[in-house]
Amino acid sequence: MSVRFRPLALLKRSVFGARPFSSSSAVLQEKSSSIFGDVTEVQPENNRSKRDFSDSLQSMGNADEEFDVSKVTLNNDTKLQEFIGHTPKSAVAKLLTPLKQQIYEANVKQNGFFKNNEPVTLTTGEKYKLKLSARELEALEPSMYLKSFRLKSSWKKATIFLRFVSGMNVNEAITQGQFHSKKIGKEVSKLLQEGVEEAHQLGLDAKELYISQIWCGSDGMWRKRVDPKGRGRTGIIHHPYIHVRAVLKTPQTQKRLAWEKEQKELKKKAISQLPNEKLRFKLEGHYKW
């Protein structure tokens, strides 16, 4: 039995019903290695719309001197700040409309703090009143929120010092933390020092800041260690880790709270030890037990 092999070109023609593709190396080089010829067109490298990040940074510099990428930071790059949204803005500018912002600032300038339903005259001569809830007032008043990293201490030890510095001036609390017998004092002092640096960036007076709230909580994942005991017994020693949170505020909040307390005292009724009624019994000169 003889077997005949058909040529490869005839096999391709019989299977696909068309002539086989044929291209030489010279044609491929002319068409930029494209086997389809004029069907597709290779875009030149000069017409790229996107460039590498390094090329875009290099183009930011002047033609005479090279651009130093290492000098680009978040503090000196205004376009990067606008893109990320880290430009420092007050809560009044973020949350209030332009008209309410003018009324709020005029009210604070007039009274030293914001008073609800207080008539205010703007520069245009128009008079307005603005009423805000207690939650809105807390959000609009200047404040700072601080949080620490993982600290090696316990709730009981930390709470002793945190209650001591609560309500204290920030600079005074930093001094107390440096010389306090508790080790957590130095960690809290470092945390408050970071708050002082951030206050300068936000345009707040760090000397007037006070600690409105300060607390601690468990940081989780406490380290465990075996505690060997007598008679073949063992226990487990837990090494606690905590974190500290603090809220710093300005004297504007103190003035508002003092005024609200005074108004609350004025609204109270007079307290009398005896009821304001006629006596319906006879008074005697001695007590009867």
mmCIF file of C-alpha atoms in Angstrom:
data_model
loop_
_atom_site.group_PDB
_atom_site.id
_atom_site.type_symbol
_atom_site.label_atom_id
_atom_site.label_comp_id
_atom_site.label_asym_id
_atom_site.label_seq_id
_atom_site.Cartn_x
_atom_site.Cartn_y
_atom_site.Cartn_z
ATOM 1 C CA MET A 1 0.000 0.000 0.000
ATOM 2 C CA SER A 2 1.545 3.291 -1.103
ATOM 3 C CA VAL A 3 0.924 6.613 0.636
ATOM 4 C CA ARG A 4 1.418 9.861 -1.229
ATOM 5 C CA PHE A 5 2.126 13.120 0.598
ATOM 6 C CA ARG A 6 0.483 16.237 -0.795
ATOM 7 C CA PRO A 7 2.440 19.496 -0.821
ATOM 8 C CA LEU A 8 1.815 21.868 2.103
ATOM 9 C CA ALA A 9 0.676 24.725 -0.178
ATOM 10 C CA LEU A 10 -2.034 22.544 -1.772
ATOM 11 C CA LEU A 11 -3.128 21.346 1.678
ATOM 12 C CA LYS A 12 -3.598 24.907 2.932
ATOM 13 C CA ARG A 13 -5.528 25.836 -0.232
ATOM 14 C CA SER A 14 -7.838 22.875 0.107
ATOM 15 C CA VAL A 15 -8.521 23.484 3.805
ATOM 16 C CA PHE A 16 -9.010 27.244 3.817
ATOM 17 C CA GLY A 17 -10.094 27.723 0.225
ATOM 18 C CA ALA A 18 -7.641 30.560 -0.308
ATOM 19 C CA ARG A 19 -4.038 31.119 -1.174
ATOM 20 C CA PRO A 20 -1.573 30.825 1.682
ATOM 21 C CA PHE A 21 0.036 33.884 3.257
ATOM 22 C CA SER A 22 3.527 34.547 2.064
ATOM 23 C CA SER A 23 5.766 37.371 3.164
ATOM 24 C CA SER A 24 9.450 37.983 2.915
ATOM 25 C CA SER A 25 11.741 39.440 5.557
ATOM 26 C CA ALA A 26 12.171 42.658 3.530
ATOM 27 C CA VAL A 27 8.406 43.254 3.427
ATOM 28 C CA LEU A 28 8.067 42.631 7.171
ATOM 29 C CA GLN A 29 10.793 45.136 7.887
ATOM 30 C CA GLU A 30 9.100 47.774 5.697
ATOM 31 C CA LYS A 31 5.707 47.236 7.376
ATOM 32 C CA SER A 32 7.171 47.291 10.941
ATOM 33 C CA SER A 33 6.806 43.516 11.417
ATOM 34 C CA SER A 34 3.114 43.488 10.463
ATOM 35 C CA ILE A 35 2.076 40.424 8.483
ATOM 36 C CA PHE A 36 -1.167 42.120 7.392
ATOM 37 C CA GLY A 37 0.537 44.849 5.453
ATOM 38 C CA ASP A 38 -1.610 47.936 4.895
ATOM 39 C CA VAL A 39 -4.558 46.594 6.875
ATOM 40 C CA THR A 40 -3.163 47.972 10.154
ATOM 41 C CA GLU A 41 -0.955 50.971 10.572
ATOM 42 C CA VAL A 42 1.632 51.215 13.319
ATOM 43 C CA GLN A 43 1.536 54.524 15.190
ATOM 44 C CA PRO A 44 4.892 56.275 15.467
ATOM 45 C CA GLU A 45 6.475 56.627 18.888
ATOM 46 C CA ASN A 46 6.469 60.446 18.706
ATOM 47 C CA ASN A 47 2.641 60.664 18.683
ATOM 48 C CA ARG A 48 2.097 59.053 22.091
ATOM 49 C CA SER A 49 -0.437 60.960 24.178
ATOM 50 C CA LYS A 50 0.756 59.467 27.459
ATOM 51 C CA ARG A 51 4.269 59.670 28.775
ATOM 52 C CA ASP A 52 5.982 58.021 31.641
ATOM 53 C CA PHE A 53 5.776 59.614 35.076
ATOM 54 C CA SER A 54 9.503 60.302 35.079
ATOM 55 C CA ASP A 55 9.258 62.122 31.733
ATOM 56 C CA SER A 56 6.394 64.309 32.980
ATOM 57 C CA LEU A 57 8.341 65.227 36.118
ATOM 58 C CA GLN A 58 11.439 65.957 34.092
ATOM 59 C CA SER A 59 9.449 68.285 31.807
ATOM 60 C CA MET A 60 8.335 70.344 34.814
ATOM 61 C CA GLY A 61 11.825 71.745 35.250
ATOM 62 C CA ASN A 62 13.432 74.535 33.279
ATOM 63 C CA ALA A 63 15.278 73.842 30.080
ATOM 64 C CA ASP A 64 18.559 75.155 31.479
ATOM 65 C CA GLU A 65 18.680 73.131 34.717
ATOM 66 C CA GLU A 66 17.465 69.636 35.449
ATOM 67 C CA PHE A 67 14.374 69.127 37.641
ATOM 68 C CA ASP A 68 15.074 67.477 41.008
ATOM 69 C CA VAL A 69 12.269 65.003 41.704
ATOM 70 C CA SER A 70 13.389 64.453 45.297
ATOM 71 C CA LYS A 71 12.458 68.044 46.190
ATOM 72 C CA VAL A 72 8.768 67.516 45.341
ATOM 73 C CA THR A 73 6.809 67.163 48.587
ATOM 74 C CA LEU A 74 3.210 67.570 49.662
ATOM 75 C CA ASN A 75 3.980 70.881 51.358
ATOM 76 C CA ASN A 76 5.518 72.686 48.347
ATOM 77 C CA ASP A 77 3.389 71.201 45.534
ATOM 78 C CA THR A 78 0.123 73.176 45.413
ATOM 79 C CA LYS A 79 -1.321 71.212 42.466
ATOM 80 C CA LEU A 80 -0.773 67.950 44.311
ATOM 81 C CA GLN A 81 -2.491 69.385 47.389
ATOM 82 C CA GLU A 82 -5.521 70.421 45.337
ATOM 83 C CA PHE A 83 -5.702 66.986 43.682
ATOM 84 C CA ILE A 84 -5.464 65.030 46.941
ATOM 85 C CA GLY A 85 -7.565 67.517 48.916
ATOM 86 C CA HIS A 86 -5.092 68.006 51.770
ATOM 87 C CA THR A 87 -5.103 71.790 51.653
ATOM 88 C CA PRO A 88 -5.837 72.943 55.220
ATOM 89 C CA LYS A 89 -9.301 74.524 55.425
ATOM 90 C CA SER A 90 -11.401 75.464 58.399
ATOM 91 C CA ALA A 91 -14.654 73.643 59.095
ATOM 92 C CA VAL A 92 -16.556 76.899 58.528
ATOM 93 C CA ALA A 93 -15.236 77.145 54.963
ATOM 94 C CA LYS A 94 -16.009 73.483 54.238
ATOM 95 C CA LEU A 95 -19.480 73.091 55.754
ATOM 96 C CA LEU A 96 -21.187 76.491 55.451
ATOM 97 C CA THR A 97 -22.413 78.438 52.451
ATOM 98 C CA PRO A 98 -20.766 81.823 51.758
ATOM 99 C CA LEU A 99 -23.650 83.792 53.332
ATOM 100 C CA LYS A 100 -23.796 81.622 56.456
ATOM 101 C CA GLN A 101 -20.036 81.829 56.712
ATOM 102 C CA GLN A 102 -20.187 85.640 56.767
ATOM 103 C CA ILE A 103 -22.917 85.591 59.434
ATOM 104 C CA TYR A 104 -21.016 83.080 61.574
ATOM 105 C CA GLU A 105 -17.733 84.989 61.410
ATOM 106 C CA ALA A 106 -19.453 88.305 62.164
ATOM 107 C CA ASN A 107 -21.210 86.748 65.155
ATOM 108 C CA VAL A 108 -17.947 85.347 66.536
ATOM 109 C CA LYS A 109 -16.187 88.675 66.015
ATOM 110 C CA GLN A 110 -18.971 90.536 67.798
ATOM 111 C CA ASN A 111 -19.341 88.267 70.862
ATOM 112 C CA GLY A 112 -16.061 86.328 71.021
ATOM 113 C CA PHE A 113 -18.045 83.142 70.357
ATOM 114 C CA PHE A 114 -21.191 82.157 68.482
ATOM 115 C CA LYS A 115 -24.555 83.075 70.016
ATOM 116 C CA ASN A 116 -27.744 81.580 68.631
ATOM 117 C CA ASN A 117 -30.399 84.002 67.326
ATOM 118 C CA GLU A 118 -28.101 86.981 67.833
ATOM 119 C CA PRO A 119 -28.775 89.753 65.253
ATOM 120 C CA VAL A 120 -25.679 90.557 63.213
ATOM 121 C CA THR A 121 -25.102 93.404 60.749
ATOM 122 C CA LEU A 122 -22.898 92.581 57.768
ATOM 123 C CA THR A 123 -20.680 94.999 55.857
ATOM 124 C CA THR A 124 -23.467 95.465 53.291
ATOM 125 C CA GLY A 125 -25.770 96.790 56.009
ATOM 126 C CA GLU A 126 -28.100 93.790 56.042
ATOM 127 C CA LYS A 127 -29.144 92.175 59.326
ATOM 128 C CA TYR A 128 -29.337 88.405 59.780
ATOM 129 C CA LYS A 129 -29.901 85.808 62.499
ATOM 130 C CA LEU A 130 -28.461 82.310 62.495
ATOM 131 C CA LYS A 131 -29.412 79.353 64.684
ATOM 132 C CA LEU A 132 -27.258 76.246 64.950
ATOM 133 C CA SER A 133 -27.702 73.028 66.910
ATOM 134 C CA ALA A 134 -25.258 71.882 69.586
ATOM 135 C CA ARG A 135 -23.804 69.279 67.230
ATOM 136 C CA GLU A 136 -23.275 71.865 64.491
ATOM 137 C CA LEU A 137 -21.559 74.224 66.929
ATOM 138 C CA GLU A 138 -19.098 71.528 67.988
ATOM 139 C CA ALA A 139 -18.298 70.783 64.346
ATOM 140 C CA LEU A 140 -17.741 74.420 63.365
ATOM 141 C CA GLU A 141 -15.651 75.549 66.319
ATOM 142 C CA PRO A 142 -11.875 75.171 65.779
ATOM 143 C CA SER A 143 -10.624 71.892 67.243
ATOM 144 C CA MET A 144 -7.981 69.217 66.680
ATOM 145 C CA TYR A 145 -8.223 65.419 66.936
ATOM 146 C CA LEU A 146 -5.051 63.561 67.980
ATOM 147 C CA LYS A 147 -4.414 59.818 68.080
ATOM 148 C CA SER A 148 -1.349 57.900 69.175
ATOM 149 C CA PHE A 149 0.231 54.665 68.015
ATOM 150 C CA ARG A 150 0.477 51.408 69.957
ATOM 151 C CA LEU A 151 1.643 52.134 73.536
ATOM 152 C CA LYS A 152 2.932 49.629 76.109
ATOM 153 C CA SER A 153 0.708 50.361 79.096
ATOM 154 C CA SER A 154 -2.610 49.409 80.690
ATOM 155 C CA TRP A 155 -5.921 51.244 80.971
ATOM 156 C CA LYS A 156 -5.664 51.577 84.737
ATOM 157 C CA LYS A 157 -2.188 53.157 84.701
ATOM 158 C CA ALA A 158 -2.978 55.469 81.779
ATOM 159 C CA THR A 159 -6.332 56.667 83.121
ATOM 160 C CA ILE A 160 -4.673 57.995 86.300
ATOM 161 C CA PHE A 161 -2.565 60.413 84.267
ATOM 162 C CA LEU A 162 -5.232 61.198 81.645
ATOM 163 C CA ARG A 163 -7.712 62.327 84.310
ATOM 164 C CA PHE A 164 -4.990 64.528 85.751
ATOM 165 C CA VAL A 165 -4.318 66.443 82.506
ATOM 166 C CA SER A 166 -7.938 66.575 81.283
ATOM 167 C CA GLY A 167 -9.062 70.190 80.883
ATOM 168 C CA MET A 168 -5.505 71.485 81.276
ATOM 169 C CA ASN A 169 -3.666 73.883 78.963
ATOM 170 C CA VAL A 170 -1.659 72.029 76.307
ATOM 171 C CA ASN A 171 1.727 73.557 77.172
ATOM 172 C CA GLU A 172 1.168 72.896 80.863
ATOM 173 C CA ALA A 173 0.121 69.303 80.145
ATOM 174 C CA ILE A 174 3.301 68.752 78.094
ATOM 175 C CA THR A 175 5.413 69.949 81.027
ATOM 176 C CA GLN A 176 3.530 67.728 83.479
ATOM 177 C CA GLY A 177 4.003 64.694 81.227
ATOM 178 C CA GLN A 178 7.768 65.185 81.031
ATOM 179 C CA PHE A 179 8.212 65.116 84.827
ATOM 180 C CA HIS A 180 5.400 62.768 85.881
ATOM 181 C CA SER A 181 6.192 59.464 87.604
ATOM 182 C CA LYS A 182 4.008 57.475 85.172
ATOM 183 C CA LYS A 183 5.757 56.310 81.985
ATOM 184 C CA ILE A 184 2.640 57.063 79.943
ATOM 185 C CA GLY A 185 3.200 60.751 80.719
ATOM 186 C CA LYS A 186 6.069 61.077 78.240
ATOM 187 C CA GLU A 187 4.072 59.340 75.496
ATOM 188 C CA VAL A 188 1.138 61.712 76.025
ATOM 189 C CA SER A 189 3.571 64.629 76.039
ATOM 190 C CA LYS A 190 4.877 63.564 72.606
ATOM 191 C CA LEU A 191 1.314 63.271 71.301
ATOM 192 C CA LEU A 192 0.430 66.775 72.500
ATOM 193 C CA GLN A 193 3.648 68.143 71.006
ATOM 194 C CA GLU A 194 2.526 66.840 67.602
ATOM 195 C CA GLY A 195 -0.759 68.674 68.133
ATOM 196 C CA VAL A 196 1.142 71.918 68.768
ATOM 197 C CA GLU A 197 3.003 71.523 65.455
ATOM 198 C CA GLU A 198 -0.239 70.862 63.570
ATOM 199 C CA ALA A 199 -1.838 73.909 65.222
ATOM 200 C CA HIS A 200 0.840 76.144 63.696
ATOM 201 C CA GLN A 201 0.056 74.726 60.246
ATOM 202 C CA LEU A 202 -3.674 75.425 60.705
ATOM 203 C CA GLY A 203 -3.057 78.981 61.888
ATOM 204 C CA LEU A 204 -4.185 78.374 65.496
ATOM 205 C CA ASP A 205 -2.496 79.772 68.586
ATOM 206 C CA ALA A 206 -0.985 76.756 70.333
ATOM 207 C CA LYS A 207 -0.633 78.643 73.638
ATOM 208 C CA GLU A 208 -4.421 78.970 73.940
ATOM 209 C CA LEU A 209 -5.304 75.343 73.210
ATOM 210 C CA TYR A 210 -6.646 73.191 76.025
ATOM 211 C CA ILE A 211 -7.486 69.490 76.348
ATOM 212 C CA SER A 212 -11.242 69.169 75.942
ATOM 213 C CA GLN A 213 -11.325 65.343 75.914
ATOM 214 C CA ILE A 214 -8.672 62.682 76.378
ATOM 215 C CA TRP A 215 -9.172 58.920 76.749
ATOM 216 C CA CYS A 216 -7.509 55.580 76.088
ATOM 217 C CA GLY A 217 -8.579 52.186 74.752
ATOM 218 C CA SER A 218 -7.240 48.708 74.077
ATOM 219 C CA ASP A 219 -5.087 48.389 70.976
ATOM 220 C CA GLY A 220 -5.713 44.646 70.622
ATOM 221 C CA MET A 221 -3.328 41.739 69.998
ATOM 222 C CA TRP A 222 -1.833 41.641 73.479
ATOM 223 C CA ARG A 223 1.385 39.654 73.749
ATOM 224 C CA LYS A 224 1.184 36.525 75.930
ATOM 225 C CA ARG A 225 3.912 34.843 77.923
ATOM 226 C CA VAL A 226 4.037 31.694 80.056
ATOM 227 C CA ASP A 227 4.072 32.296 83.826
ATOM 228 C CA PRO A 228 5.650 29.241 85.541
ATOM 229 C CA LYS A 229 4.315 28.413 89.005
ATOM 230 C CA GLY A 230 4.944 25.788 91.641
ATOM 231 C CA ARG A 231 3.921 22.117 91.571
ATOM 232 C CA GLY A 232 4.031 21.912 87.781
ATOM 233 C CA ARG A 233 1.403 24.592 87.212
ATOM 234 C CA THR A 234 1.625 27.458 84.718
ATOM 235 C CA GLY A 235 -0.258 30.617 84.009
ATOM 236 C CA ILE A 236 -0.428 33.197 81.211
ATOM 237 C CA ILE A 237 0.910 36.748 81.517
ATOM 238 C CA HIS A 238 -0.825 39.272 79.251
ATOM 239 C CA HIS A 239 1.168 42.328 78.144
ATOM 240 C CA PRO A 240 -1.446 45.045 77.487
ATOM 241 C CA TYR A 241 -1.163 47.638 74.715
ATOM 242 C CA ILE A 242 -3.341 50.746 74.458
ATOM 243 C CA HIS A 243 -3.867 53.833 72.295
ATOM 244 C CA VAL A 244 -4.598 57.395 73.423
ATOM 245 C CA ARG A 245 -7.037 59.803 71.753
ATOM 246 C CA ALA A 246 -7.419 63.525 72.511
ATOM 247 C CA VAL A 247 -9.498 66.500 71.351
ATOM 248 C CA LEU A 248 -7.965 69.976 71.633
ATOM 249 C CA LYS A 249 -10.084 73.131 71.488
ATOM 250 C CA THR A 250 -9.641 76.901 71.704
ATOM 251 C CA PRO A 251 -10.904 79.480 74.265
ATOM 252 C CA GLN A 252 -13.821 80.187 71.910
ATOM 253 C CA THR A 253 -15.416 76.946 73.126
ATOM 254 C CA GLN A 254 -14.703 77.799 76.771
ATOM 255 C CA LYS A 255 -16.420 81.177 76.457
ATOM 256 C CA ARG A 256 -19.488 79.641 74.823
ATOM 257 C CA LEU A 257 -19.815 76.921 77.476
ATOM 258 C CA ALA A 258 -19.454 79.478 80.297
ATOM 259 C CA TRP A 259 -22.143 81.700 78.742
ATOM 260 C CA GLU A 260 -24.526 78.756 78.268
ATOM 261 C CA LYS A 261 -24.010 77.728 81.910
ATOM 262 C CA GLU A 262 -24.779 81.261 83.066
ATOM 263 C CA GLN A 263 -27.954 81.399 80.987
ATOM 264 C CA LYS A 264 -29.058 78.057 82.391
ATOM 265 C CA GLU A 265 -28.597 79.316 85.973
ATOM 266 C CA LEU A 266 -30.615 82.454 85.244
ATOM 267 C CA LYS A 267 -33.536 80.416 83.931
ATOM 268 C CA LYS A 268 -33.771 78.334 87.112
ATOM 269 C CA LYS A 269 -36.551 79.071 89.560
ATOM 270 C CA ALA A 270 -35.794 80.336 93.061
ATOM 271 C CA ILE A 271 -35.312 77.513 95.548
ATOM 272 C CA SER A 272 -37.196 77.854 98.880
ATOM 273 C CA GLN A 273 -36.579 75.593 101.829
ATOM 274 C CA LEU A 274 -40.219 75.744 102.987
ATOM 275 C CA PRO A 275 -43.317 75.746 100.772
ATOM 276 C CA ASN A 276 -44.864 79.141 100.198
ATOM 277 C CA GLU A 277 -48.098 78.311 102.077
ATOM 278 C CA LYS A 278 -49.867 79.316 105.302
ATOM 279 C CA LEU A 279 -48.985 77.419 108.466
ATOM 280 C CA ARG A 280 -51.891 75.228 109.580
ATOM 281 C CA PHE A 281 -50.363 74.039 112.834
ATOM 282 C CA LYS A 282 -49.332 75.637 116.114
ATOM 283 C CA LEU A 283 -45.661 76.302 116.679
ATOM 284 C CA GLU A 284 -44.231 75.247 120.027
ATOM 285 C CA GLY A 285 -41.055 76.269 121.751
ATOM 286 C CA HIS A 286 -39.427 72.869 121.739
ATOM 287 C CA TYR A 287 -39.082 69.855 119.474
ATOM 288 C CA LYS A 288 -40.956 66.609 119.947
ATOM 289 C CA TRP A 289 -38.937 63.654 118.898
#
